[in-house]
XYZ file of C-alpha atoms in Angstrom:
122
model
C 26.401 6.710 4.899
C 26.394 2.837 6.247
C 22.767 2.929 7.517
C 19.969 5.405 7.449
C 17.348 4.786 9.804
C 13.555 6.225 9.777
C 11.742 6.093 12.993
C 8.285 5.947 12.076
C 6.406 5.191 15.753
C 6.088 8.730 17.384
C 2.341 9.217 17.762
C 2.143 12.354 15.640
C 4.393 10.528 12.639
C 3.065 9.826 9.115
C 2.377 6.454 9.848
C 0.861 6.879 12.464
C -1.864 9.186 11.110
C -2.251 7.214 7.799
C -2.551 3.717 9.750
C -5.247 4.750 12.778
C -6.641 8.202 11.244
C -7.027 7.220 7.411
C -7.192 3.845 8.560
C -4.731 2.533 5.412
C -3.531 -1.009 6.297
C -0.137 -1.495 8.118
C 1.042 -3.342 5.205
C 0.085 -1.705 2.312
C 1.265 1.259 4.097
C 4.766 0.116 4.803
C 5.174 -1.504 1.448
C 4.379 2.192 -0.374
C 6.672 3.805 2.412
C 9.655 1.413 1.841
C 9.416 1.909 -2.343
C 9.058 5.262 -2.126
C 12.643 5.693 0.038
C 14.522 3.070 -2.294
C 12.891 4.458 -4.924
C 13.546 8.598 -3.918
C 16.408 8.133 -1.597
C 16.376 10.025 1.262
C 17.507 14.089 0.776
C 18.814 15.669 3.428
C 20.072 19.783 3.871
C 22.848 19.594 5.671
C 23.599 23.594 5.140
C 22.251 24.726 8.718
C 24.422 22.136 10.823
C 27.888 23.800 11.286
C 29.288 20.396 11.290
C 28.276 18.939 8.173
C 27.369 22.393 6.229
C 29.898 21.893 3.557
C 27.869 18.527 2.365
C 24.518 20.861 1.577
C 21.719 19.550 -0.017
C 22.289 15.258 -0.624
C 20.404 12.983 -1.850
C 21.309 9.679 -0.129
C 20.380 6.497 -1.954
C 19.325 4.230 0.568
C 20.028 0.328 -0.999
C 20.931 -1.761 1.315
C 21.367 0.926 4.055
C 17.784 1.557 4.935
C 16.360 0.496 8.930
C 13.106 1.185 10.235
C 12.392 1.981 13.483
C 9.954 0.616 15.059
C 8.095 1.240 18.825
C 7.530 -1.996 20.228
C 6.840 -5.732 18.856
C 3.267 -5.701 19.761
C 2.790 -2.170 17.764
C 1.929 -0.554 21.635
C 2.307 2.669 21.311
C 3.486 2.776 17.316
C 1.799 2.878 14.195
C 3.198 -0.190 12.876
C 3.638 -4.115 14.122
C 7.028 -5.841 13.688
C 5.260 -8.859 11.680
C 3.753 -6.385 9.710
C 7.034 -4.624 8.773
C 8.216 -8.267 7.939
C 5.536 -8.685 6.141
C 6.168 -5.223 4.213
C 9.997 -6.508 4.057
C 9.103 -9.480 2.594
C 6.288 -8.046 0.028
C 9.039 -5.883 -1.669
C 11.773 -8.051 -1.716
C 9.620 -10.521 -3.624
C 9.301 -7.655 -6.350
C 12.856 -7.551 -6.952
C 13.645 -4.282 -5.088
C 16.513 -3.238 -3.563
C 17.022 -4.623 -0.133
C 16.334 -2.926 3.071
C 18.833 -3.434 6.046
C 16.465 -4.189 8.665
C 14.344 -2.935 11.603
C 15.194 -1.733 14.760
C 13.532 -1.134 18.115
C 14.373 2.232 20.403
C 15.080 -0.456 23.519
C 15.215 -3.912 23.035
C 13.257 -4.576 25.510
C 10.226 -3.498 22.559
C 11.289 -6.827 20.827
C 9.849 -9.499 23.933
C 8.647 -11.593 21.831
C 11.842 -11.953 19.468
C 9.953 -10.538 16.504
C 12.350 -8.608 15.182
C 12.267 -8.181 11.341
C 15.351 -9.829 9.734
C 16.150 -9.468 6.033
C 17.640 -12.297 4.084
C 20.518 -12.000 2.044
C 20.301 -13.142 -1.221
């Protein structure tokens, strides 16, 4: 796998309920979220999708393959804001951490005001 993106701005999503429910702060929760996928990977069961069945269970290792998917610059509608997913980006990168690929938006219209998180390359 290239890229692996997580969507995390459906209403009923993790984030979503940890950031306006719990009320734990965009950052801090995107910084915890981000570790814990570089630091798990990402498994996926593949055994139920005729397609792919003969891959079963995988653990994918998501370095430098991870996106996050994000609803709208602004945060409208999403759990998260893009400059707080920058900021998140930018928290663990400082740390040494593996990188993550970027951020993406389902239409770019979402990204009006060009706040798109980008990830330098070191």
């Amino acid at each position: 796998f290239d890229m692996v993106s997580v969507q995390i701005y459906e209403t009923k999503s993790h984030a979503a309920y940890n950031t306006s429910v719990l009320g734990v702060d965009q950052v801090e929760y995107m910084k915890g979220y981000i570790n814990r996928l570089l630091g798990d990977g990402l498994t996926v069961d593949f055994s139920t999708d005729p397609d792919f069945a003969e891959l079963g269970t995988v653990t994918i290792d998501l370095t430098d393959k991870l996106l996050i998917g994000l609803i709208s610059d602004s945060g409208v509608g999403g759990p998260i804001t893009a400059a707080n997913t920058t900021a998140a980006f930018e928290a663990v990168a400082a740390t040494g951490a593996p990188n993550v690929r970027g951020a993406f938006y389902w239409c770019i219209s979402g990204d009006a005001n060009a706040e798109l998180p980008a990830v330098r390359s070191s």
